[in-house]
Amino acid sequence: MARTLLPTRMGDRTTTDRAALDSLLDEVLVAHVGLSLEEGPLVIPTGFARDGDRLLFHGSTGSRWMRALADGAPVCVTVTALDALKVARSGFESGMRYRSACLFGSGIVLTGQDAVHALDAFVDRILPGRSREVRPPTAKELAATLVLALPIAEWSLKTADGFPDDPASDVAGDAWAGVVPLLTGFGEPVPNPDLRPGIDVPPSVRALG
């Protein structure tokens, strides 16, 4: 049974909307995976993909943190999207518009066709449709890759939106206040130096524009 965990501070920024969580997970490309190893705590930035009710991760079979996750180590995964700067009339009230989630649980090792499906999901997470444009992974590549899933079972989601909430004494002053949106986008594709002539930019890459 999936459940949300409520933060102890700023509870008004908490949402239990699963659709909002999925939207954040489908937008952000990098997560931070935190776990405790024998030598101490570790936080790793890594790519991920959401596949229904689970997060997918992959890496080398020689990766220390991946092996720990495969062995059942408890994990906390955080994902954050920064949407804008909130510019207040004082430094105290200034801040950010953001959406941030923490997910908790233990990893599950994927094998066989489930692992192949997960790797395709990774490719299509970054470039939708790309898995149909490239060759499938070889047996050697699959043997060298550890694929893990984290069920979306326990999670917490906070959002901060709106405008700066200045006190009346600051509103009466002369300082500017407002919001500055943060915009991101993709530039023009740059072909690989060893790309053979006559190979066009594929639909998956063109769609990024």
PDB file of C-alpha atoms in Angstrom:
ATOM      1  CA  MET A   1       0.000   0.000   0.000  1.00  0.00           C
ATOM      2  CA  ALA A   2       1.517   3.294  -1.103  1.00  0.00           C
ATOM      3  CA  ARG A   3       1.525   6.083   1.456  1.00  0.00           C
ATOM      4  CA  THR A   4       2.727   9.647   1.683  1.00  0.00           C
ATOM      5  CA  LEU A   5       4.947  10.908   4.484  1.00  0.00           C
ATOM      6  CA  LEU A   6       4.146  14.346   5.866  1.00  0.00           C
ATOM      7  CA  PRO A   7       6.997  16.781   6.625  1.00  0.00           C
ATOM      8  CA  THR A   8       7.165  18.180  10.147  1.00  0.00           C
ATOM      9  CA  ARG A   9       7.721  21.773   8.922  1.00  0.00           C
ATOM     10  CA  MET A  10       5.849  23.923   6.389  1.00  0.00           C
ATOM     11  CA  GLY A  11       3.041  21.421   6.113  1.00  0.00           C
ATOM     12  CA  ASP A  12       1.098  23.857   3.936  1.00  0.00           C
ATOM     13  CA  ARG A  13       3.582  23.112   1.130  1.00  0.00           C
ATOM     14  CA  THR A  14       2.868  19.384   1.248  1.00  0.00           C
ATOM     15  CA  THR A  15       0.668  17.695  -1.323  1.00  0.00           C
ATOM     16  CA  THR A  16      -0.599  14.118  -1.441  1.00  0.00           C
ATOM     17  CA  ASP A  17      -1.453  14.379  -5.146  1.00  0.00           C
ATOM     18  CA  ARG A  18       0.081  11.319  -6.815  1.00  0.00           C
ATOM     19  CA  ALA A  19      -0.412  12.872 -10.267  1.00  0.00           C
ATOM     20  CA  ALA A  20       1.734  15.828  -9.169  1.00  0.00           C
ATOM     21  CA  LEU A  21       4.434  13.419  -8.012  1.00  0.00           C
ATOM     22  CA  ASP A  22       4.364  11.537 -11.323  1.00  0.00           C
ATOM     23  CA  SER A  23       4.569  14.809 -13.247  1.00  0.00           C
ATOM     24  CA  LEU A  24       7.686  15.826 -11.312  1.00  0.00           C
ATOM     25  CA  LEU A  25       9.326  12.415 -11.767  1.00  0.00           C
ATOM     26  CA  ASP A  26       8.588  12.498 -15.504  1.00  0.00           C
ATOM     27  CA  GLU A  27      10.086  15.983 -15.883  1.00  0.00           C
ATOM     28  CA  VAL A  28      13.347  15.826 -13.939  1.00  0.00           C
ATOM     29  CA  LEU A  29      16.264  13.904 -15.463  1.00  0.00           C
ATOM     30  CA  VAL A  30      18.549  13.500 -12.419  1.00  0.00           C
ATOM     31  CA  ALA A  31      17.803  12.122  -8.957  1.00  0.00           C
ATOM     32  CA  HIS A  32      20.015  12.002  -5.868  1.00  0.00           C
ATOM     33  CA  VAL A  33      20.182   8.570  -4.254  1.00  0.00           C
ATOM     34  CA  GLY A  34      21.141   8.522  -0.587  1.00  0.00           C
ATOM     35  CA  LEU A  35      22.095   5.392   1.338  1.00  0.00           C
ATOM     36  CA  SER A  36      24.385   4.291   4.127  1.00  0.00           C
ATOM     37  CA  LEU A  37      27.419   2.127   3.378  1.00  0.00           C
ATOM     38  CA  GLU A  38      29.807   0.527   5.861  1.00  0.00           C
ATOM     39  CA  GLU A  39      32.231   3.420   5.478  1.00  0.00           C
ATOM     40  CA  GLY A  40      29.517   6.055   5.919  1.00  0.00           C
ATOM     41  CA  PRO A  41      26.643   7.851   4.193  1.00  0.00           C
ATOM     42  CA  LEU A  42      26.690   8.374   0.430  1.00  0.00           C
ATOM     43  CA  VAL A  43      24.599  10.488  -1.954  1.00  0.00           C
ATOM     44  CA  ILE A  44      24.910   9.792  -5.680  1.00  0.00           C
ATOM     45  CA  PRO A  45      23.417  11.900  -8.520  1.00  0.00           C
ATOM     46  CA  THR A  46      22.129   9.584 -11.233  1.00  0.00           C
ATOM     47  CA  GLY A  47      19.692   9.315 -14.093  1.00  0.00           C
ATOM     48  CA  PHE A  48      16.423   7.492 -13.570  1.00  0.00           C
ATOM     49  CA  ALA A  49      13.113   6.721 -15.221  1.00  0.00           C
ATOM     50  CA  ARG A  50       9.582   6.239 -13.914  1.00  0.00           C
ATOM     51  CA  ASP A  51       7.805   3.137 -15.148  1.00  0.00           C
ATOM     52  CA  GLY A  52       4.294   3.182 -13.715  1.00  0.00           C
ATOM     53  CA  ASP A  53       4.555   2.621  -9.972  1.00  0.00           C
ATOM     54  CA  ARG A  54       8.315   2.185  -9.823  1.00  0.00           C
ATOM     55  CA  LEU A  55      11.545   4.106 -10.376  1.00  0.00           C
ATOM     56  CA  LEU A  56      14.209   2.485 -12.518  1.00  0.00           C
ATOM     57  CA  PHE A  57      17.980   2.753 -12.091  1.00  0.00           C
ATOM     58  CA  HIS A  58      20.833   1.129 -13.950  1.00  0.00           C
ATOM     59  CA  GLY A  59      24.601   1.019 -13.715  1.00  0.00           C
ATOM     60  CA  SER A  60      27.666  -1.157 -13.791  1.00  0.00           C
ATOM     61  CA  THR A  61      27.569  -4.486 -11.979  1.00  0.00           C
ATOM     62  CA  GLY A  62      30.778  -3.285 -10.330  1.00  0.00           C
ATOM     63  CA  SER A  63      29.141  -0.176  -8.836  1.00  0.00           C
ATOM     64  CA  ARG A  64      29.390  -0.203  -5.040  1.00  0.00           C
ATOM     65  CA  TRP A  65      26.189   1.718  -4.423  1.00  0.00           C
ATOM     66  CA  MET A  66      24.237  -0.282  -6.995  1.00  0.00           C
ATOM     67  CA  ARG A  67      25.334  -3.538  -5.366  1.00  0.00           C
ATOM     68  CA  ALA A  68      24.316  -2.199  -1.946  1.00  0.00           C
ATOM     69  CA  LEU A  69      20.915  -1.276  -3.326  1.00  0.00           C
ATOM     70  CA  ALA A  70      20.600  -4.715  -4.913  1.00  0.00           C
ATOM     71  CA  ASP A  71      21.350  -6.268  -1.515  1.00  0.00           C
ATOM     72  CA  GLY A  72      18.376  -4.469   0.028  1.00  0.00           C
ATOM     73  CA  ALA A  73      19.972  -1.378   1.591  1.00  0.00           C
ATOM     74  CA  PRO A  74      17.329   1.217   2.578  1.00  0.00           C
ATOM     75  CA  VAL A  75      17.430   4.194   0.245  1.00  0.00           C
ATOM     76  CA  CYS A  76      16.134   7.753   0.033  1.00  0.00           C
ATOM     77  CA  VAL A  77      15.754   9.200  -3.468  1.00  0.00           C
ATOM     78  CA  THR A  78      15.269  12.945  -3.891  1.00  0.00           C
ATOM     79  CA  VAL A  79      14.126  14.804  -7.003  1.00  0.00           C
ATOM     80  CA  THR A  80      13.829  18.595  -7.298  1.00  0.00           C
ATOM     81  CA  ALA A  81      12.652  21.008  -9.977  1.00  0.00           C
ATOM     82  CA  LEU A  82      13.529  24.692  -9.598  1.00  0.00           C
ATOM     83  CA  ASP A  83      10.860  26.764 -11.363  1.00  0.00           C
ATOM     84  CA  ALA A  84      11.601  30.394 -10.465  1.00  0.00           C
ATOM     85  CA  LEU A  85      13.262  32.825  -8.077  1.00  0.00           C
ATOM     86  CA  LYS A  86      11.037  34.678  -5.627  1.00  0.00           C
ATOM     87  CA  VAL A  87      12.560  38.134  -5.231  1.00  0.00           C
ATOM     88  CA  ALA A  88      11.237  39.771  -2.087  1.00  0.00           C
ATOM     89  CA  ARG A  89      11.804  43.224  -0.642  1.00  0.00           C
ATOM     90  CA  SER A  90      14.102  41.666   1.941  1.00  0.00           C
ATOM     91  CA  GLY A  91      16.576  38.827   1.937  1.00  0.00           C
ATOM     92  CA  PHE A  92      14.587  37.090   4.663  1.00  0.00           C
ATOM     93  CA  GLU A  93      11.457  36.677   2.517  1.00  0.00           C
ATOM     94  CA  SER A  94      13.287  35.870  -0.742  1.00  0.00           C
ATOM     95  CA  GLY A  95      13.260  32.280  -1.928  1.00  0.00           C
ATOM     96  CA  MET A  96      12.438  29.929  -4.781  1.00  0.00           C
ATOM     97  CA  ARG A  97       9.494  28.338  -6.498  1.00  0.00           C
ATOM     98  CA  TYR A  98      10.204  24.614  -6.479  1.00  0.00           C
ATOM     99  CA  ARG A  99       8.775  21.103  -6.427  1.00  0.00           C
ATOM    100  CA  SER A 100      10.667  18.506  -4.413  1.00  0.00           C
ATOM    101  CA  ALA A 101      10.017  14.855  -3.618  1.00  0.00           C
ATOM    102  CA  CYS A 102      11.612  12.232  -1.373  1.00  0.00           C
ATOM    103  CA  LEU A 103      10.963   8.549  -2.011  1.00  0.00           C
ATOM    104  CA  PHE A 104      11.881   5.763   0.397  1.00  0.00           C
ATOM    105  CA  GLY A 105      12.281   2.003   0.100  1.00  0.00           C
ATOM    106  CA  SER A 106      14.574  -0.782  -1.083  1.00  0.00           C
ATOM    107  CA  GLY A 107      15.687  -1.796  -4.544  1.00  0.00           C
ATOM    108  CA  ILE A 108      14.560  -4.837  -6.516  1.00  0.00           C
ATOM    109  CA  VAL A 109      16.887  -6.463  -9.060  1.00  0.00           C
ATOM    110  CA  LEU A 110      15.362  -6.814 -12.533  1.00  0.00           C
ATOM    111  CA  THR A 111      16.397  -9.608 -14.878  1.00  0.00           C
ATOM    112  CA  GLY A 112      15.472 -11.043 -18.274  1.00  0.00           C
ATOM    113  CA  GLN A 113      12.883  -9.223 -20.331  1.00  0.00           C
ATOM    114  CA  ASP A 114      11.962  -7.005 -17.405  1.00  0.00           C
ATOM    115  CA  ALA A 115      15.526  -5.649 -17.413  1.00  0.00           C
ATOM    116  CA  VAL A 116      15.432  -5.176 -21.195  1.00  0.00           C
ATOM    117  CA  HIS A 117      12.120  -3.315 -20.902  1.00  0.00           C
ATOM    118  CA  ALA A 118      13.615  -1.129 -18.160  1.00  0.00           C
ATOM    119  CA  LEU A 119      16.643  -0.224 -20.280  1.00  0.00           C
ATOM    120  CA  ASP A 120      14.348   0.748 -23.160  1.00  0.00           C
ATOM    121  CA  ALA A 121      12.385   2.878 -20.702  1.00  0.00           C
ATOM    122  CA  PHE A 122      15.633   4.673 -19.772  1.00  0.00           C
ATOM    123  CA  VAL A 123      16.386   5.457 -23.398  1.00  0.00           C
ATOM    124  CA  ASP A 124      12.847   6.660 -24.114  1.00  0.00           C
ATOM    125  CA  ARG A 125      12.775   8.665 -20.878  1.00  0.00           C
ATOM    126  CA  ILE A 126      15.422  10.994 -22.292  1.00  0.00           C
ATOM    127  CA  LEU A 127      14.468  10.744 -25.977  1.00  0.00           C
ATOM    128  CA  PRO A 128      10.939   9.387 -26.487  1.00  0.00           C
ATOM    129  CA  GLY A 129      10.949   6.855 -29.317  1.00  0.00           C
ATOM    130  CA  ARG A 130      14.747   6.525 -29.409  1.00  0.00           C
ATOM    131  CA  SER A 131      14.731   2.829 -28.416  1.00  0.00           C
ATOM    132  CA  ARG A 132      13.109   2.043 -31.789  1.00  0.00           C
ATOM    133  CA  GLU A 133      15.874   3.910 -33.656  1.00  0.00           C
ATOM    134  CA  VAL A 134      18.884   2.083 -32.183  1.00  0.00           C
ATOM    135  CA  ARG A 135      19.972  -1.533 -31.896  1.00  0.00           C
ATOM    136  CA  PRO A 136      18.975  -3.548 -28.816  1.00  0.00           C
ATOM    137  CA  PRO A 137      21.581  -4.158 -26.092  1.00  0.00           C
ATOM    138  CA  THR A 138      23.925  -7.077 -26.645  1.00  0.00           C
ATOM    139  CA  ALA A 139      24.226 -10.041 -24.285  1.00  0.00           C
ATOM    140  CA  LYS A 140      27.608  -8.690 -23.144  1.00  0.00           C
ATOM    141  CA  GLU A 141      26.138  -5.263 -22.377  1.00  0.00           C
ATOM    142  CA  LEU A 142      23.258  -6.817 -20.439  1.00  0.00           C
ATOM    143  CA  ALA A 143      25.661  -8.975 -18.425  1.00  0.00           C
ATOM    144  CA  ALA A 144      27.661  -5.867 -17.435  1.00  0.00           C
ATOM    145  CA  THR A 145      24.584  -3.871 -16.389  1.00  0.00           C
ATOM    146  CA  LEU A 146      22.698  -3.994 -13.099  1.00  0.00           C
ATOM    147  CA  VAL A 147      19.066  -2.884 -13.407  1.00  0.00           C
ATOM    148  CA  LEU A 148      17.086  -1.993 -10.290  1.00  0.00           C
ATOM    149  CA  ALA A 149      13.546  -0.879  -9.492  1.00  0.00           C
ATOM    150  CA  LEU A 150      12.326   1.109  -6.487  1.00  0.00           C
ATOM    151  CA  PRO A 151       8.568   0.778  -5.835  1.00  0.00           C
ATOM    152  CA  ILE A 152       6.837   4.134  -5.403  1.00  0.00           C
ATOM    153  CA  ALA A 153       5.379   3.169  -2.033  1.00  0.00           C
ATOM    154  CA  GLU A 154       6.517   5.752   0.541  1.00  0.00           C
ATOM    155  CA  TRP A 155       7.015   9.338  -0.545  1.00  0.00           C
ATOM    156  CA  SER A 156       6.777  12.990   0.387  1.00  0.00           C
ATOM    157  CA  LEU A 157       6.140  15.892  -2.018  1.00  0.00           C
ATOM    158  CA  LYS A 158       6.495  19.603  -1.268  1.00  0.00           C
ATOM    159  CA  THR A 159       5.828  22.554  -3.549  1.00  0.00           C
ATOM    160  CA  ALA A 160       6.529  26.254  -3.102  1.00  0.00           C
ATOM    161  CA  ASP A 161       4.787  28.591  -5.527  1.00  0.00           C
ATOM    162  CA  GLY A 162       3.132  31.987  -5.414  1.00  0.00           C
ATOM    163  CA  PHE A 163       4.825  35.343  -4.812  1.00  0.00           C
ATOM    164  CA  PRO A 164       6.973  36.722  -1.967  1.00  0.00           C
ATOM    165  CA  ASP A 165       4.920  37.369   1.154  1.00  0.00           C
ATOM    166  CA  ASP A 166       6.361  40.668   2.339  1.00  0.00           C
ATOM    167  CA  PRO A 167       5.137  42.387   5.519  1.00  0.00           C
ATOM    168  CA  ALA A 168       3.184  45.599   5.095  1.00  0.00           C
ATOM    169  CA  SER A 169       6.123  47.707   6.256  1.00  0.00           C
ATOM    170  CA  ASP A 170       8.254  46.357   3.363  1.00  0.00           C
ATOM    171  CA  VAL A 171       5.440  46.658   0.823  1.00  0.00           C
ATOM    172  CA  ALA A 172       5.322  50.361   1.637  1.00  0.00           C
ATOM    173  CA  GLY A 173       9.013  50.682   0.758  1.00  0.00           C
ATOM    174  CA  ASP A 174      10.728  51.313  -2.583  1.00  0.00           C
ATOM    175  CA  ALA A 175      12.320  47.900  -3.252  1.00  0.00           C
ATOM    176  CA  TRP A 176      11.143  45.839  -6.260  1.00  0.00           C
ATOM    177  CA  ALA A 177       9.510  42.459  -5.635  1.00  0.00           C
ATOM    178  CA  GLY A 178       8.306  39.705  -7.947  1.00  0.00           C
ATOM    179  CA  VAL A 179       9.116  36.383  -9.560  1.00  0.00           C
ATOM    180  CA  VAL A 180      11.786  35.543 -12.156  1.00  0.00           C
ATOM    181  CA  PRO A 181      10.899  32.317 -14.049  1.00  0.00           C
ATOM    182  CA  LEU A 182      13.697  29.841 -14.711  1.00  0.00           C
ATOM    183  CA  LEU A 183      13.644  28.658 -18.339  1.00  0.00           C
ATOM    184  CA  THR A 184      15.439  25.641 -19.800  1.00  0.00           C
ATOM    185  CA  GLY A 185      15.610  24.267 -23.328  1.00  0.00           C
ATOM    186  CA  PHE A 186      17.629  22.406 -25.948  1.00  0.00           C
ATOM    187  CA  GLY A 187      19.894  23.900 -28.600  1.00  0.00           C
ATOM    188  CA  GLU A 188      20.540  22.749 -32.146  1.00  0.00           C
ATOM    189  CA  PRO A 189      21.790  19.135 -32.435  1.00  0.00           C
ATOM    190  CA  VAL A 190      25.540  18.857 -33.131  1.00  0.00           C
ATOM    191  CA  PRO A 191      26.480  15.753 -35.165  1.00  0.00           C
ATOM    192  CA  ASN A 192      29.250  13.436 -34.016  1.00  0.00           C
ATOM    193  CA  PRO A 193      32.556  14.081 -35.855  1.00  0.00           C
ATOM    194  CA  ASP A 194      32.577  10.465 -37.102  1.00  0.00           C
ATOM    195  CA  LEU A 195      28.956  10.497 -38.341  1.00  0.00           C
ATOM    196  CA  ARG A 196      28.756   9.209 -41.905  1.00  0.00           C
ATOM    197  CA  PRO A 197      27.341  11.646 -44.499  1.00  0.00           C
ATOM    198  CA  GLY A 198      23.681  11.287 -45.352  1.00  0.00           C
ATOM    199  CA  ILE A 199      22.435  10.290 -41.885  1.00  0.00           C
ATOM    200  CA  ASP A 200      19.712  12.726 -40.879  1.00  0.00           C
ATOM    201  CA  VAL A 201      18.782  13.861 -37.378  1.00  0.00           C
ATOM    202  CA  PRO A 202      16.242  11.250 -36.162  1.00  0.00           C
ATOM    203  CA  PRO A 203      12.668  12.096 -35.133  1.00  0.00           C
ATOM    204  CA  SER A 204      13.423  11.513 -31.448  1.00  0.00           C
ATOM    205  CA  VAL A 205      16.104  14.230 -31.471  1.00  0.00           C
ATOM    206  CA  ARG A 206      14.145  16.633 -33.717  1.00  0.00           C
ATOM    207  CA  ALA A 207      11.230  16.419 -31.293  1.00  0.00           C
ATOM    208  CA  LEU A 208      13.349  18.020 -28.563  1.00  0.00           C
ATOM    209  CA  GLY A 209      13.138  21.343 -30.335  1.00  0.00           C
TER     210      GLY A 209
END
